[in-house]
Short mmCIF file of C-alpha atoms in Angstrom, two decimals:
data_model
loop_
_atom_site.label_atom_id
_atom_site.label_comp_id
_atom_site.label_asym_id
_atom_site.label_seq_id
_atom_site.Cartn_x
_atom_site.Cartn_y
_atom_site.Cartn_z
CA MET A 1 13.38 75.47 -18.72
CA SER A 2 10.24 75.00 -19.85
CA GLU A 3 9.65 78.64 -19.60
CA ILE A 4 12.80 79.43 -22.10
CA ARG A 5 11.15 76.88 -24.43
CA LYS A 6 7.66 78.88 -24.55
CA LEU A 7 9.50 82.00 -25.10
CA ILE A 8 10.96 80.38 -28.22
CA TRP A 9 7.98 78.76 -29.59
CA ASP A 10 5.77 81.59 -29.13
CA GLY A 11 8.45 84.02 -30.46
CA ALA A 12 7.37 85.45 -33.76
CA LEU A 13 8.39 88.65 -36.35
CA ASN A 14 6.28 91.32 -37.99
CA VAL A 15 7.12 90.90 -41.61
CA GLN A 16 5.44 93.25 -44.40
CA ILE A 17 5.66 91.20 -47.56
CA CYS A 18 6.08 93.05 -50.80
CA VAL A 19 4.85 91.48 -53.95
CA ASP A 20 6.56 92.08 -56.79
CA ASP A 21 4.89 94.06 -59.49
CA THR A 22 5.29 91.41 -62.19
CA LEU A 23 2.58 89.14 -60.20
CA VAL A 24 0.10 91.77 -59.74
CA LEU A 25 -2.04 92.82 -62.51
CA LYS A 26 -1.63 96.59 -64.03
CA GLY A 27 -2.88 99.00 -62.00
CA THR A 28 -2.04 97.46 -58.68
CA SER A 29 -1.42 100.67 -56.29
CA THR A 30 1.68 99.96 -54.32
CA THR A 31 -0.39 99.48 -50.95
CA GLU A 32 -2.49 96.62 -52.55
CA ARG A 33 1.15 94.56 -52.85
CA LEU A 34 1.55 95.09 -49.34
CA LEU A 35 1.10 92.20 -46.71
CA ASN A 36 1.58 92.94 -43.37
CA VAL A 37 1.83 89.31 -41.23
CA ARG A 38 3.24 87.99 -38.00
CA ILE A 39 5.41 85.08 -38.43
CA PRO A 40 6.77 82.66 -35.85
CA ARG A 41 10.58 82.23 -35.48
CA ASP A 42 10.25 78.78 -35.51
CA THR A 43 8.79 77.71 -38.68
CA TYR A 44 9.74 78.32 -42.49
CA ILE A 45 8.15 81.06 -43.88
CA VAL A 46 7.16 79.22 -47.26
CA VAL A 47 4.21 77.18 -44.79
CA TYR A 48 2.49 80.89 -45.02
CA LEU A 49 3.24 81.53 -48.89
CA GLU A 50 -0.26 80.31 -50.19
CA GLY A 51 -1.90 81.77 -47.40
CA MET A 52 -0.24 84.83 -48.32
CA LEU A 53 -0.97 84.64 -51.94
CA LYS A 54 -4.32 83.53 -52.07
CA LYS A 55 -5.11 86.93 -49.73
CA LEU A 56 -3.67 88.82 -52.92
CA GLN A 57 -5.50 86.81 -55.51
CA ARG A 58 -7.62 89.30 -56.45
CA PHE A 59 -4.58 91.28 -57.96
CA LEU A 60 -2.44 88.42 -59.07
CA ARG A 61 -1.81 88.21 -62.89
CA PHE A 62 -2.06 84.36 -62.34
CA ASP A 63 -3.82 81.47 -60.30
CA VAL A 64 -2.02 80.59 -57.41
CA SER A 65 -1.10 76.96 -58.20
CA GLU A 66 0.75 78.48 -61.03
CA VAL A 67 3.09 80.44 -59.39
CA MET A 68 3.67 78.90 -56.22
CA SER A 69 7.11 76.87 -58.04
CA LYS A 70 8.22 80.20 -59.35
CA VAL A 71 8.38 82.90 -56.52
CA TRP A 72 10.69 83.22 -53.75
CA PHE A 73 11.79 85.65 -50.31
CA GLU A 74 13.80 88.36 -50.88
CA CYS A 75 15.68 91.16 -48.54
CA ASP A 76 17.30 93.87 -49.68
CA GLY A 77 17.93 91.89 -53.25
CA GLN A 78 19.48 88.57 -50.78
CA LEU A 79 17.85 85.35 -51.39
CA LEU A 80 16.00 84.31 -47.77
CA PRO A 81 16.49 80.62 -48.18
CA TRP A 82 12.51 79.34 -47.31
CA TYR A 83 14.72 76.17 -45.58
CA TYR A 84 16.14 77.98 -42.61
CA PRO A 85 13.62 78.88 -39.78
CA MET A 86 12.83 82.06 -40.05
CA GLY A 87 14.15 83.26 -36.88
CA VAL A 88 17.71 81.85 -38.70
CA LEU A 89 16.58 83.72 -41.34
CA PHE A 90 16.29 87.03 -39.57
CA ASP A 91 19.24 87.03 -37.49
CA THR A 92 21.55 86.11 -40.34
CA ILE A 93 20.51 88.79 -42.42
CA LYS A 94 19.86 91.57 -40.56
CA GLY A 95 22.59 93.52 -39.00
CA SER A 96 25.37 91.25 -40.14
CA ASN A 97 27.78 94.15 -39.91
CA SER A 98 26.56 95.54 -36.91
CA LYS A 99 28.62 96.32 -33.94
CA LYS A 100 28.14 94.59 -30.47
CA GLY A 101 26.64 97.68 -28.41
CA GLU A 102 23.97 98.15 -31.50
CA LEU A 103 22.31 94.52 -31.42
CA ALA A 104 19.69 95.78 -29.28
CA SER A 105 18.29 98.62 -31.10
CA GLU A 106 18.67 96.90 -33.64
CA TYR A 107 16.53 94.06 -32.20
CA SER A 108 13.80 96.52 -32.21
CA ILE A 109 12.80 97.05 -35.87
CA ASN A 110 9.06 95.86 -35.04
CA VAL A 111 8.59 95.20 -38.75
CA TRP A 112 10.81 93.33 -40.81
CA LYS A 113 10.02 93.86 -44.61
CA ILE A 114 10.84 91.53 -47.27
CA ASP A 115 10.23 91.07 -50.89
CA LEU A 116 8.33 88.00 -53.12
CA LYS A 117 9.99 87.97 -56.24
CA TYR A 118 8.76 86.20 -59.42
CA ALA A 119 10.39 84.84 -62.66
CA LEU A 120 10.88 82.04 -64.45
CA SER A 121 14.49 81.31 -63.64
CA LEU A 122 15.29 81.02 -59.86
CA PRO A 123 17.87 82.41 -58.30
CA ARG A 124 21.00 79.74 -56.93
CA GLY A 125 20.45 78.54 -53.53
CA HIS A 126 16.70 78.71 -54.03
CA ILE A 127 14.52 75.13 -53.60
CA PRO A 128 11.49 75.56 -55.60
CA ILE A 129 8.24 74.89 -54.44
CA VAL A 130 6.63 71.94 -56.40
CA ASP A 131 4.70 70.17 -54.23
CA GLU A 132 3.33 72.55 -52.40
CA VAL A 133 2.76 71.90 -48.03
CA ASP A 134 3.97 68.09 -48.54
CA GLN A 135 7.09 69.28 -49.15
CA ILE A 136 8.04 71.37 -46.73
CA ARG A 137 6.89 68.87 -44.52
CA SER A 138 9.20 66.06 -45.91
CA TYR A 139 11.78 68.61 -46.04
CA TRP A 140 11.41 69.38 -42.08
CA MET A 141 10.90 64.90 -42.06
CA HIS A 142 14.65 64.82 -43.15
CA GLN A 143 15.89 67.71 -40.84
CA TRP A 144 14.79 65.18 -38.21
CA LYS A 145 16.04 62.23 -39.68
CA GLN A 146 19.63 64.08 -39.69
CA ALA A 147 19.22 65.52 -36.40
CA CYS A 148 18.16 62.09 -34.96
CA PHE A 149 20.73 60.23 -36.67
CA ILE A 150 23.74 62.49 -35.04
CA LEU A 151 21.89 62.38 -31.89
CA ASN A 152 21.25 58.66 -31.51
CA GLY A 153 23.60 56.95 -33.96
CA SER A 154 20.30 55.86 -36.39
CA SER A 155 17.38 57.59 -37.29
CA LYS A 156 15.34 54.56 -36.17
CA ALA A 157 13.72 56.58 -33.20
CA MET A 158 12.35 58.37 -35.85
CA MET A 159 11.12 56.11 -38.41
CA SER A 160 9.91 54.05 -35.51
CA LEU A 161 7.32 57.16 -35.25
CA SER A 162 3.52 55.72 -36.60
CA ILE A 163 1.95 57.55 -39.43
CA LYS A 164 -0.26 59.55 -36.85
CA GLU A 165 1.98 60.41 -34.58
CA ALA A 166 4.49 61.66 -37.60
CA LYS A 167 1.41 63.71 -38.80
CA LYS A 168 0.41 65.06 -35.49
CA PHE A 169 4.24 66.30 -35.32
CA TRP A 170 4.10 68.44 -38.37
CA LYS A 171 -0.05 69.23 -36.88
CA SER A 172 1.93 70.74 -33.74
CA VAL A 173 4.16 73.17 -36.05
CA ILE A 174 1.69 74.55 -38.65
CA ASN A 175 -1.10 74.66 -35.40
CA ARG A 176 1.50 75.81 -32.85
CA GLU A 177 0.69 73.20 -30.36
CA GLN A 178 3.50 73.50 -28.21
CA ASP A 179 2.38 70.13 -26.08
CA GLU A 180 1.69 68.13 -28.92
CA PHE A 181 5.43 68.87 -30.42
CA ASP A 182 6.82 68.61 -27.27
CA LYS A 183 5.22 65.22 -26.85
CA VAL A 184 6.44 63.57 -30.13
CA SER A 185 10.15 64.99 -30.40
CA ALA A 186 10.85 63.69 -26.59
CA LYS A 187 10.57 60.74 -28.43
CA ILE A 188 13.55 61.44 -30.59
CA LEU A 189 15.49 63.72 -28.26
CA SER A 190 18.22 61.82 -26.56
CA ARG A 191 19.44 62.55 -22.40
CA ARG A 192 23.17 61.75 -23.50
CA PRO A 193 23.19 62.31 -27.35
CA GLN A 194 26.32 61.08 -28.98
CA PHE A 195 26.80 64.41 -30.75
CA ILE A 196 24.96 67.39 -31.06
CA PRO A 197 22.70 68.67 -33.68
CA LEU A 198 24.38 72.06 -34.59
CA ILE A 199 24.82 74.21 -37.68
CA LEU A 200 26.83 77.38 -37.87
CA HIS A 201 25.41 79.84 -40.02
CA ARG A 202 27.96 82.88 -41.08
CA THR A 203 26.50 86.21 -42.03
CA ASN A 204 28.38 86.74 -45.55
CA SER A 205 27.10 87.25 -48.57
CA ASP A 206 26.77 83.47 -49.77
CA LEU A 207 24.98 82.62 -46.06
CA GLU A 208 27.38 79.78 -45.77
CA LYS A 209 26.05 77.52 -43.44
CA ILE A 210 28.90 74.84 -41.42
CA GLN A 211 27.94 71.27 -39.83
CA PRO A 212 30.89 70.26 -37.72
CA THR A 213 30.67 67.00 -35.63
CA VAL A 214 29.46 68.33 -32.33
CA SER A 215 30.36 65.23 -29.17
CA LEU A 216 29.73 66.61 -25.84
CA VAL A 217 32.64 66.17 -24.47
CA ASN A 218 36.16 67.42 -24.94
CA SER A 219 39.46 64.90 -25.93
CA ASN A 220 40.64 65.72 -22.28
CA GLY A 221 36.79 64.77 -21.12
CA SER A 222 35.91 68.49 -19.85
CA ILE A 223 32.02 69.39 -20.81
CA LYS A 224 32.17 70.81 -24.52
CA LYS A 225 31.67 74.71 -24.30
CA LEU A 226 30.54 76.90 -27.48
CA LEU A 227 34.27 78.42 -27.05
CA ASN A 228 35.77 74.99 -27.57
CA VAL A 229 33.64 74.76 -31.17
CA LEU A 230 34.14 78.04 -32.13
CA LEU A 231 38.14 77.85 -31.29
CA GLU A 232 38.07 74.15 -33.93
CA VAL A 233 35.94 75.65 -36.79
CA PHE A 234 37.31 79.39 -36.75
CA PRO A 235 40.59 79.39 -35.57
CA ASP A 236 41.41 82.47 -37.53
CA ASP A 237 38.64 84.36 -36.15
CA PHE A 238 40.46 84.67 -32.31
CA THR A 239 43.04 87.67 -31.64
CA ASN A 240 45.07 86.85 -28.55
CA GLY A 241 42.78 84.26 -27.49
CA MET A 242 39.74 86.40 -27.49
CA PHE A 243 36.92 85.94 -30.00
CA SER A 244 36.39 88.41 -32.62
CA GLY A 245 32.71 88.04 -33.47
CA CYS A 246 29.51 87.05 -31.44
CA VAL A 247 27.12 84.59 -31.39
CA VAL A 248 23.11 84.69 -31.71
CA SER A 249 20.45 81.86 -31.65
CA GLN A 250 16.99 82.20 -31.66
CA GLY A 251 18.21 86.35 -31.17
CA ILE A 252 19.52 86.71 -28.14
CA VAL A 253 23.75 86.74 -27.85
CA VAL A 254 24.86 83.61 -26.60
CA SER A 255 27.54 83.17 -23.86
CA LEU A 256 30.71 81.46 -25.32
CA GLU A 257 31.43 80.29 -21.92
CA ASP A 258 27.66 77.65 -22.44
CA ASP A 259 27.63 74.43 -22.40
CA MET A 260 26.92 72.93 -25.75
CA PHE A 261 24.12 70.14 -24.91
CA ASN A 262 22.44 72.96 -22.19
CA LEU A 263 22.72 75.37 -25.50
CA TYR A 264 20.80 72.73 -27.49
CA THR A 265 18.24 71.75 -25.02
CA LYS A 266 17.52 75.17 -23.98
CA LEU A 267 17.24 76.93 -27.95
CA ARG A 268 17.21 74.14 -30.15
CA SER A 269 14.76 74.83 -33.47
CA PHE A 270 11.47 73.41 -34.94
CA ASP A 271 13.98 71.33 -36.92
CA GLY A 272 15.52 69.33 -34.31
CA PHE A 273 19.16 71.22 -34.86
CA LEU A 274 20.36 73.90 -33.17
CA HIS A 275 21.12 77.40 -35.14
CA LEU A 276 24.33 79.55 -33.82
CA ILE A 277 24.96 83.25 -36.19
CA VAL A 278 28.12 83.69 -36.09
CA LYS A 279 28.43 87.30 -36.59
CA GLU A 280 31.38 89.62 -37.60
CA ILE A 281 31.31 92.74 -35.29
CA GLY A 282 32.18 95.57 -37.03
CA THR A 283 33.53 96.10 -40.36
CA MET B 1 28.62 52.06 -43.35
CA LEU B 2 31.69 53.54 -44.79
CA ASN B 3 34.67 55.53 -44.34
CA GLU B 4 35.63 58.07 -45.87
CA GLU B 5 39.02 56.91 -46.93
CA GLU B 6 37.43 53.62 -48.10
CA TYR B 7 34.86 55.30 -49.41
CA SER B 8 37.66 57.44 -51.84
CA ILE B 9 39.37 53.85 -52.71
CA GLN B 10 35.95 52.53 -53.72
CA LEU B 11 35.06 54.88 -56.08
CA HIS B 12 37.77 54.49 -57.90
CA ARG B 13 36.75 51.47 -58.72
CA LEU B 14 32.84 52.23 -59.05
CA TYR B 15 34.07 54.26 -61.72
CA ASN B 16 36.11 51.42 -63.57
CA ASP B 17 33.84 48.42 -63.41
CA VAL B 18 30.44 49.96 -63.07
CA VAL B 19 30.36 53.26 -64.52
CA LYS B 20 32.73 52.74 -67.89
CA SER B 21 31.01 49.94 -69.33
CA TRP B 22 27.25 51.40 -68.33
CA PRO B 23 25.51 51.66 -71.76
CA ALA B 24 23.48 54.12 -70.67
CA CYS B 25 26.42 56.95 -69.36
CA ARG B 26 27.29 59.56 -71.68
CA ASN B 27 29.98 61.04 -69.53
CA ALA B 28 31.47 60.81 -66.34
CA ASN B 29 34.22 62.06 -64.15
CA ILE B 30 35.46 62.09 -60.99
CA CYS B 31 36.34 64.86 -58.55
CA GLU B 32 39.02 64.38 -56.66
CA SER B 33 39.20 67.65 -54.75
CA ASP B 34 35.34 66.82 -52.98
CA ALA B 35 35.41 62.84 -53.73
CA SER B 36 32.76 62.93 -55.90
CA LEU B 37 31.38 61.15 -59.15
CA THR B 38 29.05 63.14 -61.73
CA LEU B 39 27.53 61.18 -64.83
CA GLN B 40 25.44 61.84 -67.41
CA ILE B 41 22.81 59.22 -68.28
CA ASP B 42 20.64 58.87 -71.37
CA SER B 43 16.90 58.92 -69.35
CA ALA B 44 15.87 56.01 -69.25
CA HIS B 45 12.37 55.12 -71.11
CA ALA B 46 10.75 54.30 -67.59
CA ILE B 47 11.42 58.00 -66.30
CA SER B 48 10.55 59.60 -69.52
CA ALA B 49 7.12 57.67 -69.83
CA SER B 50 6.22 58.46 -66.25
CA LEU B 51 7.02 62.20 -66.92
CA ARG B 52 5.10 61.59 -70.47
CA THR B 53 7.75 63.24 -72.23
CA THR B 54 9.99 61.96 -75.41
CA ARG B 55 12.31 64.69 -74.99
CA LEU B 56 12.97 64.51 -71.67
CA SER B 57 17.13 64.87 -72.18
CA TYR B 58 19.60 63.42 -69.44
CA VAL B 59 19.34 62.58 -65.80
CA GLU B 60 22.65 64.00 -64.41
CA VAL B 61 24.10 62.01 -61.40
CA LYS B 62 26.26 62.74 -58.70
CA VAL B 63 28.06 60.85 -55.97
CA ILE B 64 29.20 62.23 -52.96
CA TYR B 65 29.94 61.33 -49.53
CA SER B 66 28.11 62.16 -46.89
CA LYS B 67 30.16 62.89 -43.57
CA ILE B 68 27.16 63.15 -41.34
CA TYR B 69 25.66 59.21 -42.25
CA ARG B 70 29.17 58.12 -43.33
CA GLU B 71 27.46 56.92 -46.53
CA PRO B 72 27.41 57.40 -50.09
CA LEU B 73 24.76 59.48 -51.21
CA LEU B 74 23.10 59.79 -54.41
CA LEU B 75 21.92 62.92 -56.06
CA PHE B 76 20.31 63.57 -59.67
CA ARG B 77 18.68 66.22 -61.36
CA ILE B 78 16.68 66.15 -64.69
CA TRP B 79 17.04 68.31 -67.39
CA ASP B 80 14.88 68.87 -70.55
CA PHE B 81 15.77 69.96 -73.86
CA GLU B 82 13.74 72.57 -75.15
CA GLU B 83 13.94 74.49 -78.82
CA ASP B 84 12.95 78.02 -78.50
CA ASN B 85 12.96 79.86 -81.73
CA ASP B 86 15.78 77.69 -82.66
CA ILE B 87 17.74 78.40 -80.20
CA PRO B 88 18.58 74.76 -78.15
CA SER B 89 18.39 75.11 -74.32
CA TYR B 90 18.09 72.51 -71.40
CA THR B 91 16.14 73.66 -68.42
CA LEU B 92 15.71 71.69 -65.17
CA VAL B 93 12.51 69.79 -64.45
CA PHE B 94 11.10 69.11 -60.67
CA PRO B 95 8.75 66.38 -61.11
CA LYS B 96 5.85 66.65 -58.05
CA ASP B 97 5.67 62.94 -57.57
CA ILE B 98 9.54 62.02 -58.36
CA ASP B 99 9.26 59.75 -55.23
CA SER B 100 6.38 57.23 -57.21
CA ILE B 101 8.58 57.99 -60.48
CA VAL B 102 11.67 56.21 -58.84
CA ASN B 103 9.70 53.60 -56.18
CA LYS B 104 8.28 52.26 -59.38
CA SER B 105 11.08 52.60 -62.00
CA ALA B 106 13.30 50.62 -59.04
CA ASP B 107 10.11 47.90 -58.53
CA ASN B 108 10.08 49.03 -55.22
CA CYS B 109 6.71 49.11 -54.57
CA ASN B 110 5.89 46.16 -53.35
CA SER B 111 9.15 45.60 -51.39
CA MET B 112 10.25 47.03 -47.87
CA THR B 113 12.83 49.51 -49.24
CA GLN B 114 10.98 52.59 -50.07
CA PHE B 115 13.51 55.23 -51.14
CA SER B 116 12.63 58.48 -50.09
CA VAL B 117 13.08 61.38 -52.36
CA SER B 118 13.46 65.00 -51.78
CA LEU B 119 14.64 68.31 -53.31
CA ASP B 120 17.73 70.09 -51.26
CA ILE B 121 20.65 72.03 -51.86
CA PHE B 122 24.33 71.46 -52.61
CA ASN B 123 26.95 74.04 -53.27
CA GLY B 124 23.96 76.13 -53.79
CA GLU B 125 22.96 73.87 -56.78
CA VAL B 126 19.35 72.39 -56.46
CA TRP B 127 19.57 68.28 -56.31
CA PHE B 128 17.08 65.59 -55.67
CA ASN B 129 18.56 63.45 -53.17
CA ILE B 130 17.86 59.86 -52.03
CA HIS B 131 17.79 59.97 -48.41
CA PRO B 132 20.28 57.83 -46.88
CA CYS B 133 19.44 56.91 -43.64
CA ASP B 134 18.89 53.07 -43.93
CA THR B 135 21.63 52.15 -46.37
CA THR B 136 23.44 50.29 -44.47
CA ASP B 137 20.09 47.89 -43.99
CA ILE B 138 19.66 47.95 -47.48
CA VAL B 139 22.95 47.29 -48.64
CA GLY B 140 24.42 44.93 -45.81
CA ASP B 141 27.96 45.53 -44.12
CA ASP B 142 28.97 42.30 -43.34
CA ASN B 143 32.78 42.25 -43.41
CA ASP B 144 33.69 39.52 -46.05
CA PHE B 145 31.83 41.87 -48.63
CA LYS B 146 33.10 45.36 -47.43
CA ASN B 147 35.21 45.82 -50.32
CA ASP B 148 32.44 45.55 -52.81
CA TYR B 149 30.60 48.12 -50.52
CA LEU B 150 30.34 51.18 -52.99
CA ASN B 151 29.32 48.88 -56.24
CA ARG B 152 26.70 46.81 -54.51
CA TRP B 153 25.24 50.63 -53.27
CA PHE B 154 25.34 52.11 -56.67
CA SER B 155 23.49 49.08 -57.99
CA VAL B 156 20.46 49.50 -55.73
CA PHE B 157 20.19 53.29 -55.33
CA ALA B 158 21.03 54.13 -58.98
CA LEU B 159 21.23 51.27 -61.55
CA SER B 160 17.76 49.73 -59.97
CA TRP B 161 15.86 52.94 -61.74
CA LEU B 162 18.09 54.52 -64.09
CA ASN B 163 18.89 50.96 -66.57
#
């Protein structure tokens, strides 16, 4: 198990950021607007926003602090909501219409091209960054409070963290310190949770998000499997008892026979949630 | 905690008993399909002062039900009025220090009750929300006062800082 958790923690994506031409000085070449970065799957892309802008500062028309609240990320014209983990964005946006057999080759793409857009009016679905990294940390802490509430029936375990522990927890995400992260998260996670913090992502144009209530067992006492959850949430996606899509988490196609608690334990994200991307196969 | 059915019943009571007679409330309506209450509130002096503006237009407030926390949830956003070349328009403002503005207005600074305010997305739109994790402790869910839960919640989470 620890090996799987380590692979997930270390997972990263090669990304090429192309900065909006309205953001740079006249005469800046296309090459100068590009930035190649490697971003962990288990973090928010926006954590790296200030650093990206600072790297490009000499080509920018404005100060970094002026533009932080007026920029967002897009891929092929589609907004990338920064408040989902980077790996979730990749798994959701890339190959939404792929066929099952094509997933392997699709995942061998080694550079993901993303646009950094700039405008005074922001697109629907984007949370503006108005308080730099403090806002990102606060958003992430709220996600954990919610996950803690779903797991334990109260947010007390999360609220009981000392200021020092809470700071260490966030720092472990920024500095990619898995041991520190595991130490603090162990205080929040439960061996026998009431429910599982789960977010299902659809790969439609609205990037629909569904947060069902998922217990560990079915009403007949049997262990709850992914198949049971899909049957409850997406009954119309089954034909003759067969699910017409596939489910991806942390870049891996998961088995519908996997039990939900096992999936949570192995594949949960750095925000305390298990993110499952429900993909349509072929259209 | 409040179950969803009881919340829907109490939402109408809140509208009739409190919201209708609230002088600062310009407009209010209940949406039955998602059991939400939306209000337009004349911006409170304390908030305008904190934001150092005199033209702050209004605060839009939404009361919804959180199925996760099984509690009411308060969303709000602040609209600023602008006139550019005689064309009036409203724009959203996102003050950096919203947390302290709300807690200061609610006079929570020296209290154990501190609201935690953050930006989030609801139905594709950006709203501030006051995090509901301690709601039961703050409001109290003694059975004798259960029928009044939503009114008491509203008085703590909305009236305390919007009045």
